[in-house]
Amino acid sequence: MPTALIFVGRVLTPVLVFLLTAGTAAWATSADHPYLVDVWLMEHGLPENIVNAIAQTPDGYLWCGTTHGLARFDGVHFTVFNGRTTPELGSSRIRQLFVDRRGTLWITVFEGGLIRMREGRFTRFNLPPREKTTARTIFWIADDEADGLWLMIEDGAVFHFNEGRFTMASDDWPSTERRVFRVYEDAQKRAWVATTTYLARLEGGKLLPPILQGKPWQYQVLCPSRSGGWWIMTAGRVRLWRDGALTADAGKWVRPERVVEYCLEDRRGQLWVASLGKGLFCYSTNAPEPRQITVKDGLGSDLVRALFEDSEGNLWAGTRPGGLNRIRPALFKTYGVKEGLSSDLVTAICEGADGEVWVGTDGEGVNLLKDNTVEQFGSEQGLDSRNVRALLMDRQRQLWEGSWGGGLYQFKTNGFVARHDIPGHDTPVASLFEDSKGRLWIGQRTLNKLVRLEGGVFTTIDLPNPAPAMDVIALAEDAAGTLWIGTDGSGLFSWNEHECRRFGRTDGLPSNTIRSLHAEPDGALWIGTVDGGLCRFKNGKFVTCNTHDGLLDDVINHIADDGHGFLWFSSFQGIFRVSKAELNAFADGARKRIACLAFGRSDGLPALECPGGFQPAGCRTHDGRLWFPTVKGLVVVNPENVPTNSVAPPVLVEQMLVDGEPLPDANPPPRSALRTPHSALLSVRPGPHRYEFQYTALNFTAPERVRFRYKLDGLDEDWVEADTQRAAKYNHLSPGNYRFQVTACNRSGVWNEAGAALAFRVLPYFWQTWWFVIGGSLFAAATLAGTAAYIGSRKLKRRLERVEMQLSVEKERARIAQDIHDGVGANLTEIAWLAEVAEQEAGDPAEVRTQAGKISNIARTTVQSFDEIVWAVLPQNDTLTSLVEYLGRRVDEMFDNTPTRCWFSAPRELPNIVVPAEVRHSFYLACKEALHNVNKHARATEVRVQVTLENTSLRADIEDNGCGFDPDRQTAKGNGLRNMRQRFQDLGGRFTLVSQPGAGTRISMSIPLARHHPA
């Protein structure tokens, strides 16, 4: 077992990675090996900033024990378990975490007790009571050789725990100071007891004779070594003790405390010691003095309570109150103002004749970096313009500088001299290049010319550009000696002694703005563009690769060959590299996507943005290192030091949501930390739903660079490239069986081929089930014989319905014709007659006015008749509300300008009930006739009309205080009352009349609405 696991959590499995947007980053620098510190606090999801313990389970999750709960970390998100959500903990104050050989997570709390988390379930075990002591906090846990545990209590007592039983084990073990009494497991998985006076094997629960023994504190055991020995502190120095002798020396012991809380040896062979007040110390046999990392270097706190190394080699520190810290070597080293440069905004870079590095800045001149010292060159050294855009050391050991405002400069002795003999000497220079013949090419701005310096003489070459001006940004020479010229917006040009040709978007170039060019010996030309990605020109054909194909960014500012089979690129999204073999395979059509190894802040970049638009925007020095400018300093990387993470990230489906709610049994138990395998197929209720699958990949080196792909078997024909997204969504899945699969790769392109999967079934409605389909088929077959008869019957029924409808229409037409004939026709006849009378009496004005008044009254009556006919015919009036409202208006108009006072009342709100036209018309005419009789014969001073809705009947009560009459005698005289009563009987309603001479008249009329309203 790795020794790092022994001290701080023991079992190391694939670990999770840091998401840059979640944590903060800072430098811990030394002369040659800077360290980067990343910190996670409560604001990033940690339950508390005091981290007492760190461990990792076999599934890859990182666990943090804080004084406010247990946190599970996947590199992006924290999931918190505490005494409230997980009662088995008994407390939220976590003291220690340990993962045993079987992958079980063991948790202890300050209040005492041992909690096991296995297969997603928490189980608590309580220490047996002891006499004369209240000590119960387990502060240390170690494996034994028989799958048991050694437990160290705060008062020095040691218990052995196996299969749920506690056994006191240390009553007869000698120890001068119990609080530093600990049990360790070495690289061979053997148990040892270490105190301030001895180191002895523990076998079968018995102590063997010590292999190392001395006076108190003569030897302080720090931790086991991966080499099989032990790191100890003796005589004020850190030594490696192995095979009975002191071998390696890691330097002077600088820890002021005598008690060591945590130590571990990392996979590089370095010893890390946690300090309770002075941060971290790193001891190495290759360094004369230990390296110290404190809050000044970005550590969250100098009080370090826990250390842990994950399977990817990341070092984790739990601090108080500085949260969770990750410490690892920075891949990139930065030079900026802090290191002596004149500006952090670096532009052009080139290597000098003696291995020094010349660095241009935007506004602060040129810097010479040599032997970790910086010399600055500005106006006093001859640079009239300090806006540097190009630097070049030619084969004659001459340094050239191109500026944005001062043209071309040449370095001589201790300063720069302007070359005024260059054509357009005041024109900004954006690029410099020396070809295979030693000719210097100068790319300028705004001119359609390229300047060449050969034999001390400047000449110009015209470029066939359709625009009046252009900027030459990039220059390169291919294997055939052809010069390639990249411009800012005018495309790409090729030039040789015989011809000059222009290429643009119409020729296959993805963008006319070129930022970088790189020629390969096989004749291929790689072209970096703005917003067009990377393009290869070979054998007369352009092939483009962009972000849709896996590229990190579509802006390529610089291209460098590391000599190890990779091309490196700078962009606005950081620096990345791609295998040349992959790029060529993609360009040849043999691959669909490429895999980029992207570098960002977690690798030591001070900023992601790398500037471009000039040449050279980076360089490779003779020692193989690559140099790139950023907007926050110059960075350098040794490609040979780039680690390849061969650990495929563990992939888990964390949650399945249906309509935003977790699907039961598809997610971890409420208090669980791990998912358990499912033996039964998950079921989703019938109907259209929204599905969401939340998944993660546990990688701690660069979680922001983990890429996913997923597929839903049963729907997706091919894998869906999800990039860095950690959720997949689907809508409205048809009934059937499905299987969601997801895989992921780390930033090195190592894929977890097995991935994770979740099978489920979308249940059908009963009419979609197989038994319903079969039953329905049988039923259809059984009824097929009667279908013909049914169709015939149906045809006959429809024929009868059409006849009935035609009769109904004819009846309604007849009614309308009768209304027009009886009302409108009679009125028009009378109007014509009155007009003839008026014409005959034309000599008598009084008689003419009388006849004209009659005509006017009859005309108004006719208009009302037309209005009633139209109201009865229009379909939109077939409602109860329309009937009552229309009746109310007509009642008001009927008694307007009469001596009879009329009151009309009806319900404020009426149901939305359809009332056929015939019913409306008949009900309205009956009410109208009754009111007409009151107005004409009753001599009443008051009349009341009350419309009510009784259950499913519409009722109208009309009561006056007029002279009244004898109903029997009136019925004998005429047919009016008899017709009204018959009309209501035809509609299924009732008509009652109560009257006597001198006592007024009361009429009640009602019709059932349910009979006429369709259900």
PDB file of N, CA and C in Angstrom, residues 542-601:
ATOM      1  N   PHE A 542      -7.123  22.763 -48.974  1.00  0.00           N
ATOM      2  CA  PHE A 542      -7.270  23.268 -47.614  1.00  0.00           C
ATOM      3  C   PHE A 542      -8.204  22.342 -46.833  1.00  0.00           C
ATOM      4  N   VAL A 543      -7.827  21.975 -45.612  1.00  0.00           N
ATOM      5  CA  VAL A 543      -8.686  21.210 -44.697  1.00  0.00           C
ATOM      6  C   VAL A 543      -8.682  21.939 -43.356  1.00  0.00           C
ATOM      7  N   THR A 544      -9.856  22.205 -42.836  1.00  0.00           N
ATOM      8  CA  THR A 544      -9.983  23.012 -41.615  1.00  0.00           C
ATOM      9  C   THR A 544     -10.391  22.155 -40.426  1.00  0.00           C
ATOM     10  N   CYS A 545      -9.817  22.468 -39.281  1.00  0.00           N
ATOM     11  CA  CYS A 545     -10.175  21.861 -38.003  1.00  0.00           C
ATOM     12  C   CYS A 545     -10.520  22.994 -37.038  1.00  0.00           C
ATOM     13  N   ASN A 546     -11.695  22.938 -36.434  1.00  0.00           N
ATOM     14  CA  ASN A 546     -12.098  24.013 -35.529  1.00  0.00           C
ATOM     15  C   ASN A 546     -12.660  23.430 -34.228  1.00  0.00           C
ATOM     16  N   THR A 547     -13.322  24.271 -33.461  1.00  0.00           N
ATOM     17  CA  THR A 547     -13.821  23.834 -32.151  1.00  0.00           C
ATOM     18  C   THR A 547     -14.859  22.729 -32.277  1.00  0.00           C
ATOM     19  N   HIS A 548     -15.583  22.685 -33.380  1.00  0.00           N
ATOM     20  CA  HIS A 548     -16.559  21.600 -33.570  1.00  0.00           C
ATOM     21  C   HIS A 548     -15.858  20.251 -33.734  1.00  0.00           C
ATOM     22  N   ASP A 549     -14.600  20.287 -34.082  1.00  0.00           N
ATOM     23  CA  ASP A 549     -13.842  19.051 -34.290  1.00  0.00           C
ATOM     24  C   ASP A 549     -12.939  18.719 -33.112  1.00  0.00           C
ATOM     25  N   GLY A 550     -13.036  19.485 -32.020  1.00  0.00           N
ATOM     26  CA  GLY A 550     -12.253  19.210 -30.829  1.00  0.00           C
ATOM     27  C   GLY A 550     -11.193  20.234 -30.508  1.00  0.00           C
ATOM     28  N   LEU A 551     -11.000  21.231 -31.369  1.00  0.00           N
ATOM     29  CA  LEU A 551      -9.997  22.258 -31.129  1.00  0.00           C
ATOM     30  C   LEU A 551     -10.423  23.117 -29.936  1.00  0.00           C
ATOM     31  N   LEU A 552      -9.469  23.583 -29.157  1.00  0.00           N
ATOM     32  CA  LEU A 552      -9.798  24.378 -27.979  1.00  0.00           C
ATOM     33  C   LEU A 552     -10.372  25.732 -28.343  1.00  0.00           C
ATOM     34  N   ASP A 553      -9.812  26.374 -29.362  1.00  0.00           N
ATOM     35  CA  ASP A 553     -10.244  27.722 -29.728  1.00  0.00           C
ATOM     36  C   ASP A 553     -10.111  27.880 -31.239  1.00  0.00           C
ATOM     37  N   ASP A 554     -10.886  28.787 -31.794  1.00  0.00           N
ATOM     38  CA  ASP A 554     -10.819  29.054 -33.230  1.00  0.00           C
ATOM     39  C   ASP A 554      -9.884  30.211 -33.558  1.00  0.00           C
ATOM     40  N   VAL A 555      -9.213  30.757 -32.540  1.00  0.00           N
ATOM     41  CA  VAL A 555      -8.195  31.785 -32.763  1.00  0.00           C
ATOM     42  C   VAL A 555      -6.843  31.161 -32.441  1.00  0.00           C
ATOM     43  N   ILE A 556      -5.963  31.065 -33.431  1.00  0.00           N
ATOM     44  CA  ILE A 556      -4.640  30.453 -33.262  1.00  0.00           C
ATOM     45  C   ILE A 556      -3.595  31.538 -33.482  1.00  0.00           C
ATOM     46  N   ASN A 557      -2.941  31.963 -32.402  1.00  0.00           N
ATOM     47  CA  ASN A 557      -1.986  33.071 -32.497  1.00  0.00           C
ATOM     48  C   ASN A 557      -0.550  32.623 -32.752  1.00  0.00           C
ATOM     49  N   HIS A 558      -0.218  31.382 -32.383  1.00  0.00           N
ATOM     50  CA  HIS A 558       1.148  30.902 -32.583  1.00  0.00           C
ATOM     51  C   HIS A 558       1.131  29.386 -32.686  1.00  0.00           C
ATOM     52  N   ILE A 559       2.030  28.837 -33.514  1.00  0.00           N
ATOM     53  CA  ILE A 559       2.180  27.395 -33.682  1.00  0.00           C
ATOM     54  C   ILE A 559       3.649  27.052 -33.458  1.00  0.00           C
ATOM     55  N   ALA A 560       3.896  26.038 -32.586  1.00  0.00           N
ATOM     56  CA  ALA A 560       5.272  25.630 -32.303  1.00  0.00           C
ATOM     57  C   ALA A 560       5.350  24.111 -32.307  1.00  0.00           C
ATOM     58  N   ASP A 561       6.430  23.586 -32.862  1.00  0.00           N
ATOM     59  CA  ASP A 561       6.707  22.143 -32.874  1.00  0.00           C
ATOM     60  C   ASP A 561       7.647  21.843 -31.707  1.00  0.00           C
ATOM     61  N   ASP A 562       7.227  20.911 -30.810  1.00  0.00           N
ATOM     62  CA  ASP A 562       8.060  20.634 -29.635  1.00  0.00           C
ATOM     63  C   ASP A 562       9.149  19.599 -29.903  1.00  0.00           C
ATOM     64  N   GLY A 563       9.181  19.020 -31.102  1.00  0.00           N
ATOM     65  CA  GLY A 563      10.185  18.019 -31.414  1.00  0.00           C
ATOM     66  C   GLY A 563       9.874  16.649 -30.871  1.00  0.00           C
ATOM     67  N   HIS A 564       8.697  16.481 -30.260  1.00  0.00           N
ATOM     68  CA  HIS A 564       8.291  15.198 -29.695  1.00  0.00           C
ATOM     69  C   HIS A 564       7.005  14.683 -30.340  1.00  0.00           C
ATOM     70  N   GLY A 565       6.685  15.214 -31.507  1.00  0.00           N
ATOM     71  CA  GLY A 565       5.498  14.743 -32.209  1.00  0.00           C
ATOM     72  C   GLY A 565       4.242  15.541 -31.919  1.00  0.00           C
ATOM     73  N   PHE A 566       4.382  16.701 -31.289  1.00  0.00           N
ATOM     74  CA  PHE A 566       3.217  17.516 -30.959  1.00  0.00           C
ATOM     75  C   PHE A 566       3.391  18.927 -31.491  1.00  0.00           C
ATOM     76  N   LEU A 567       2.272  19.527 -31.865  1.00  0.00           N
ATOM     77  CA  LEU A 567       2.224  20.954 -32.162  1.00  0.00           C
ATOM     78  C   LEU A 567       1.569  21.656 -30.987  1.00  0.00           C
ATOM     79  N   TRP A 568       2.161  22.779 -30.588  1.00  0.00           N
ATOM     80  CA  TRP A 568       1.623  23.591 -29.499  1.00  0.00           C
ATOM     81  C   TRP A 568       1.022  24.855 -30.085  1.00  0.00           C
ATOM     82  N   PHE A 569      -0.073  25.306 -29.492  1.00  0.00           N
ATOM     83  CA  PHE A 569      -0.794  26.456 -30.007  1.00  0.00           C
ATOM     84  C   PHE A 569      -1.095  27.426 -28.863  1.00  0.00           C
ATOM     85  N   SER A 570      -0.992  28.707 -29.140  1.00  0.00           N
ATOM     86  CA  SER A 570      -1.470  29.725 -28.194  1.00  0.00           C
ATOM     87  C   SER A 570      -2.743  30.328 -28.767  1.00  0.00           C
ATOM     88  N   SER A 571      -3.645  30.695 -27.861  1.00  0.00           N
ATOM     89  CA  SER A 571      -4.961  31.179 -28.285  1.00  0.00           C
ATOM     90  C   SER A 571      -5.510  32.122 -27.223  1.00  0.00           C
ATOM     91  N   PHE A 572      -6.723  32.583 -27.452  1.00  0.00           N
ATOM     92  CA  PHE A 572      -7.387  33.424 -26.454  1.00  0.00           C
ATOM     93  C   PHE A 572      -7.944  32.586 -25.302  1.00  0.00           C
ATOM     94  N   GLN A 573      -8.001  31.276 -25.448  1.00  0.00           N
ATOM     95  CA  GLN A 573      -8.516  30.391 -24.408  1.00  0.00           C
ATOM     96  C   GLN A 573      -7.416  29.592 -23.724  1.00  0.00           C
ATOM     97  N   GLY A 574      -6.182  29.988 -23.906  1.00  0.00           N
ATOM     98  CA  GLY A 574      -5.082  29.296 -23.261  1.00  0.00           C
ATOM     99  C   GLY A 574      -4.150  28.657 -24.273  1.00  0.00           C
ATOM    100  N   ILE A 575      -3.265  27.817 -23.754  1.00  0.00           N
ATOM    101  CA  ILE A 575      -2.284  27.099 -24.563  1.00  0.00           C
ATOM    102  C   ILE A 575      -2.697  25.635 -24.625  1.00  0.00           C
ATOM    103  N   PHE A 576      -2.543  25.013 -25.783  1.00  0.00           N
ATOM    104  CA  PHE A 576      -2.892  23.605 -25.905  1.00  0.00           C
ATOM    105  C   PHE A 576      -1.970  22.937 -26.923  1.00  0.00           C
ATOM    106  N   ARG A 577      -1.934  21.619 -26.843  1.00  0.00           N
ATOM    107  CA  ARG A 577      -1.111  20.869 -27.788  1.00  0.00           C
ATOM    108  C   ARG A 577      -1.943  19.755 -28.389  1.00  0.00           C
ATOM    109  N   VAL A 578      -1.552  19.339 -29.598  1.00  0.00           N
ATOM    110  CA  VAL A 578      -2.237  18.268 -30.313  1.00  0.00           C
ATOM    111  C   VAL A 578      -1.183  17.416 -31.007  1.00  0.00           C
ATOM    112  N   SER A 579      -1.403  16.131 -31.028  1.00  0.00           N
ATOM    113  CA  SER A 579      -0.502  15.231 -31.737  1.00  0.00           C
ATOM    114  C   SER A 579      -0.535  15.532 -33.231  1.00  0.00           C
ATOM    115  N   LYS A 580       0.649  15.625 -33.833  1.00  0.00           N
ATOM    116  CA  LYS A 580       0.703  15.859 -35.278  1.00  0.00           C
ATOM    117  C   LYS A 580       0.099  14.687 -36.047  1.00  0.00           C
ATOM    118  N   ALA A 581       0.277  13.484 -35.518  1.00  0.00           N
ATOM    119  CA  ALA A 581      -0.306  12.315 -36.176  1.00  0.00           C
ATOM    120  C   ALA A 581      -1.822  12.415 -36.198  1.00  0.00           C
ATOM    121  N   GLU A 582      -2.417  12.867 -35.087  1.00  0.00           N
ATOM    122  CA  GLU A 582      -3.875  13.026 -35.040  1.00  0.00           C
ATOM    123  C   GLU A 582      -4.335  14.105 -35.997  1.00  0.00           C
ATOM    124  N   LEU A 583      -3.617  15.222 -36.031  1.00  0.00           N
ATOM    125  CA  LEU A 583      -3.998  16.315 -36.923  1.00  0.00           C
ATOM    126  C   LEU A 583      -3.950  15.880 -38.383  1.00  0.00           C
ATOM    127  N   ASN A 584      -2.911  15.168 -38.760  1.00  0.00           N
ATOM    128  CA  ASN A 584      -2.807  14.708 -40.144  1.00  0.00           C
ATOM    129  C   ASN A 584      -3.855  13.656 -40.454  1.00  0.00           C
ATOM    130  N   ALA A 585      -4.141  12.782 -39.483  1.00  0.00           N
ATOM    131  CA  ALA A 585      -5.185  11.776 -39.697  1.00  0.00           C
ATOM    132  C   ALA A 585      -6.532  12.452 -39.889  1.00  0.00           C
ATOM    133  N   PHE A 586      -6.777  13.511 -39.113  1.00  0.00           N
ATOM    134  CA  PHE A 586      -8.029  14.256 -39.293  1.00  0.00           C
ATOM    135  C   PHE A 586      -8.073  14.914 -40.665  1.00  0.00           C
ATOM    136  N   ALA A 587      -6.984  15.564 -41.044  1.00  0.00           N
ATOM    137  CA  ALA A 587      -6.954  16.252 -42.333  1.00  0.00           C
ATOM    138  C   ALA A 587      -7.065  15.272 -43.498  1.00  0.00           C
ATOM    139  N   ASP A 588      -6.606  14.030 -43.280  1.00  0.00           N
ATOM    140  CA  ASP A 588      -6.696  13.014 -44.330  1.00  0.00           C
ATOM    141  C   ASP A 588      -8.036  12.287 -44.322  1.00  0.00           C
ATOM    142  N   GLY A 589      -8.921  12.638 -43.362  1.00  0.00           N
ATOM    143  CA  GLY A 589     -10.240  12.013 -43.302  1.00  0.00           C
ATOM    144  C   GLY A 589     -10.291  10.715 -42.532  1.00  0.00           C
ATOM    145  N   ALA A 590      -9.184  10.366 -41.825  1.00  0.00           N
ATOM    146  CA  ALA A 590      -9.151   9.101 -41.082  1.00  0.00           C
ATOM    147  C   ALA A 590      -9.686   9.251 -39.663  1.00  0.00           C
ATOM    148  N   ARG A 591      -9.887  10.452 -39.191  1.00  0.00           N
ATOM    149  CA  ARG A 591     -10.444  10.704 -37.858  1.00  0.00           C
ATOM    150  C   ARG A 591     -11.548  11.739 -37.965  1.00  0.00           C
ATOM    151  N   LYS A 592     -12.535  11.607 -37.065  1.00  0.00           N
ATOM    152  CA  LYS A 592     -13.629  12.561 -37.036  1.00  0.00           C
ATOM    153  C   LYS A 592     -13.363  13.725 -36.085  1.00  0.00           C
ATOM    154  N   ARG A 593     -12.577  13.470 -35.053  1.00  0.00           N
ATOM    155  CA  ARG A 593     -12.287  14.499 -34.066  1.00  0.00           C
ATOM    156  C   ARG A 593     -10.830  14.397 -33.644  1.00  0.00           C
ATOM    157  N   ILE A 594     -10.365  15.463 -33.006  1.00  0.00           N
ATOM    158  CA  ILE A 594      -9.020  15.462 -32.452  1.00  0.00           C
ATOM    159  C   ILE A 594      -9.114  15.644 -30.938  1.00  0.00           C
ATOM    160  N   ALA A 595      -8.060  15.252 -30.232  1.00  0.00           N
ATOM    161  CA  ALA A 595      -8.004  15.401 -28.775  1.00  0.00           C
ATOM    162  C   ALA A 595      -6.937  16.426 -28.439  1.00  0.00           C
ATOM    163  N   CYS A 596      -7.347  17.499 -27.780  1.00  0.00           N
ATOM    164  CA  CYS A 596      -6.423  18.554 -27.362  1.00  0.00           C
ATOM    165  C   CYS A 596      -6.048  18.362 -25.897  1.00  0.00           C
ATOM    166  N   LEU A 597      -4.804  18.575 -25.593  1.00  0.00           N
ATOM    167  CA  LEU A 597      -4.369  18.661 -24.204  1.00  0.00           C
ATOM    168  C   LEU A 597      -4.261  20.145 -23.883  1.00  0.00           C
ATOM    169  N   ALA A 598      -5.226  20.630 -23.132  1.00  0.00           N
ATOM    170  CA  ALA A 598      -5.334  22.059 -22.873  1.00  0.00           C
ATOM    171  C   ALA A 598      -4.696  22.406 -21.535  1.00  0.00           C
ATOM    172  N   PHE A 599      -4.091  23.573 -21.490  1.00  0.00           N
ATOM    173  CA  PHE A 599      -3.442  24.052 -20.278  1.00  0.00           C
ATOM    174  C   PHE A 599      -4.084  25.377 -19.881  1.00  0.00           C
ATOM    175  N   GLY A 600      -4.265  25.548 -18.572  1.00  0.00           N
ATOM    176  CA  GLY A 600      -4.895  26.762 -18.077  1.00  0.00           C
ATOM    177  C   GLY A 600      -4.284  27.207 -16.767  1.00  0.00           C
ATOM    178  N   ARG A 601      -5.074  27.898 -15.978  1.00  0.00           N
ATOM    179  CA  ARG A 601      -4.593  28.412 -14.703  1.00  0.00           C
ATOM    180  C   ARG A 601      -4.153  27.292 -13.765  1.00  0.00           C
TER     181      ARG A 601
END
